[in-house]
PDB file of C-alpha atoms in Angstrom:
ATOM      1  CA  MET A   1      -1.628  30.200 -10.238  1.00 60.00           C
ATOM      2  CA  PRO A   2      -3.600  30.202  -6.989  1.00 69.00           C
ATOM      3  CA  ALA A   3      -6.233  27.572  -6.504  1.00 69.00           C
ATOM      4  CA  ILE A   4      -9.799  28.431  -5.550  1.00 75.00           C
ATOM      5  CA  VAL A   5     -11.081  25.762  -3.191  1.00 75.00           C
ATOM      6  CA  GLY A   6     -14.743  25.301  -2.383  1.00 79.00           C
ATOM      7  CA  ALA A   7     -16.340  23.272   0.393  1.00 81.00           C
ATOM      8  CA  ILE A   8     -14.253  20.375   1.742  1.00 79.00           C
ATOM      9  CA  ASN A   9     -15.533  17.334   3.634  1.00 82.00           C
ATOM     10  CA  VAL A  10     -12.891  14.890   4.900  1.00 81.00           C
ATOM     11  CA  VAL A  11     -14.444  11.902   6.635  1.00 83.00           C
ATOM     12  CA  ASN A  12     -11.398   9.770   7.359  1.00 82.00           C
ATOM     13  CA  ILE A  13      -7.693   9.732   6.512  1.00 80.00           C
ATOM     14  CA  GLY A  14      -5.615   6.576   6.943  1.00 77.00           C
ATOM     15  CA  THR A  15      -2.109   6.449   8.402  1.00 71.00           C
ATOM     16  CA  GLY A  16      -0.422   6.349   4.997  1.00 68.00           C
ATOM     17  CA  ALA A  17      -2.754   8.799   3.288  1.00 76.00           C
ATOM     18  CA  VAL A  18      -2.011  12.230   1.866  1.00 76.00           C
ATOM     19  CA  ILE A  19      -4.514  15.058   1.600  1.00 79.00           C
ATOM     20  CA  ASN A  20      -3.847  18.107  -0.537  1.00 79.00           C
ATOM     21  CA  ILE A  21      -5.923  21.275  -0.677  1.00 77.00           C
ATOM     22  CA  GLY A  22      -4.833  23.957  -3.105  1.00 74.00           C
ATOM     23  CA  ASP A  23      -1.475  24.333  -4.842  1.00 77.00           C
ATOM     24  CA  VAL A  24       1.312  21.844  -4.201  1.00 77.00           C
ATOM     25  CA  PHE A  25       4.838  21.339  -5.500  1.00 80.00           C
ATOM     26  CA  THR A  26       5.462  17.721  -4.469  1.00 79.00           C
ATOM     27  CA  ILE A  27       3.387  15.012  -2.817  1.00 77.00           C
ATOM     28  CA  ALA A  28       5.553  12.253  -1.384  1.00 74.00           C
ATOM     29  CA  PRO A  29       3.804   9.957   1.107  1.00 71.00           C
ATOM     30  CA  LYS A  30       6.039   7.993   3.441  1.00 73.00           C
ATOM     31  CA  ALA A  31       4.785   4.504   4.248  1.00 72.00           C
ATOM     32  CA  SER A  32       5.912   0.911   3.902  1.00 74.00           C
ATOM     33  CA  ALA A  33       4.168  -2.395   4.457  1.00 77.00           C
ATOM     34  CA  LYS A  34       4.824  -6.097   4.120  1.00 80.00           C
ATOM     35  CA  THR A  35       2.010  -8.401   3.070  1.00 83.00           C
ATOM     36  CA  PHE A  36       1.845 -12.183   3.205  1.00 82.00           C
ATOM     37  CA  SER A  37      -1.042 -14.061   1.639  1.00 83.00           C
ATOM     38  CA  GLY A  38      -1.900 -17.478   0.280  1.00 80.00           C
ATOM     39  CA  ALA A  39      -2.593 -18.590  -3.254  1.00 80.00           C
ATOM     40  CA  GLY A  40      -5.390 -16.685  -4.985  1.00 78.00           C
ATOM     41  CA  SER A  41      -5.766 -14.082  -2.251  1.00 82.00           C
ATOM     42  CA  PHE A  42      -5.548 -11.060  -4.521  1.00 84.00           C
ATOM     43  CA  ASN A  43      -7.566 -12.392  -7.460  1.00 84.00           C
ATOM     44  CA  THR A  44     -10.170  -9.924  -8.666  1.00 84.00           C
ATOM     45  CA  GLY A  45     -12.850 -10.055 -11.307  1.00 85.00           C
ATOM     46  CA  ASP A  46     -15.726 -12.296 -12.253  1.00 88.00           C
ATOM     47  CA  TYR A  47     -15.570 -16.074 -12.719  1.00 87.00           C
ATOM     48  CA  ASN A  48     -12.041 -16.678 -11.427  1.00 85.00           C
ATOM     49  CA  THR A  49     -10.986 -20.292 -11.156  1.00 84.00           C
ATOM     50  CA  LEU A  50      -8.091 -21.253  -8.927  1.00 81.00           C
ATOM     51  CA  THR A  51      -6.929 -24.821  -8.510  1.00 83.00           C
ATOM     52  CA  ASN A  52      -4.469 -25.144  -5.681  1.00 81.00           C
ATOM     53  CA  TYR A  53      -4.245 -28.392  -3.794  1.00 82.00           C
ATOM     54  CA  TYR A  54      -1.484 -27.358  -1.417  1.00 80.00           C
ATOM     55  CA  SER A  55      -1.016 -23.775  -0.249  1.00 74.00           C
ATOM     56  CA  ASN A  56       1.954 -22.753   1.853  1.00 79.00           C
ATOM     57  CA  THR A  57       2.929 -19.124   2.489  1.00 79.00           C
ATOM     58  CA  ASN A  58       6.576 -18.791   3.447  1.00 79.00           C
ATOM     59  CA  THR A  59       7.012 -15.822   5.778  1.00 79.00           C
ATOM     60  CA  TYR A  60      10.681 -16.413   6.593  1.00 81.00           C
ATOM     61  CA  GLU A  61      12.950 -13.588   5.524  1.00 78.00           C
ATOM     62  CA  SER A  62      16.612 -13.218   6.392  1.00 80.00           C
ATOM     63  CA  ASP A  63      16.682  -9.422   5.956  1.00 77.00           C
ATOM     64  CA  ALA A  64      16.733  -7.437   9.174  1.00 75.00           C
ATOM     65  CA  ILE A  65      15.403  -4.255   7.529  1.00 75.00           C
ATOM     66  CA  ASP A  66      13.454  -4.278   4.268  1.00 75.00           C
ATOM     67  CA  GLN A  67      12.720  -0.625   3.597  1.00 73.00           C
ATOM     68  CA  PRO A  68      13.977   1.753   6.278  1.00 74.00           C
ATOM     69  CA  MET A  69      11.810   4.790   6.958  1.00 72.00           C
ATOM     70  CA  ALA A  70      14.442   6.601   9.032  1.00 73.00           C
ATOM     71  CA  PHE A  71      16.075   9.577   7.277  1.00 70.00           C
ATOM     72  CA  ASN A  72      13.475   9.279   4.490  1.00 64.00           C
ATOM     73  CA  LEU A  73      12.687  12.946   4.107  1.00 59.00           C
TER      74      LEU A  73
END
């Protein structure tokens, strides 16, 4: 069934973002990222308590390729 689309205002689209207007069969964004952070970095909410006397983030990784994006169609 065709989609009827009204006014569209796109302010900004990031590098890993997908925008769809109208009908679509499959949306499959292609992006990968690696994130390193210390203790309590991704805590969310009210009244969080974190007790960490020694924080060490190990960024060593023996893999040459984590998630290849080549040939990822």
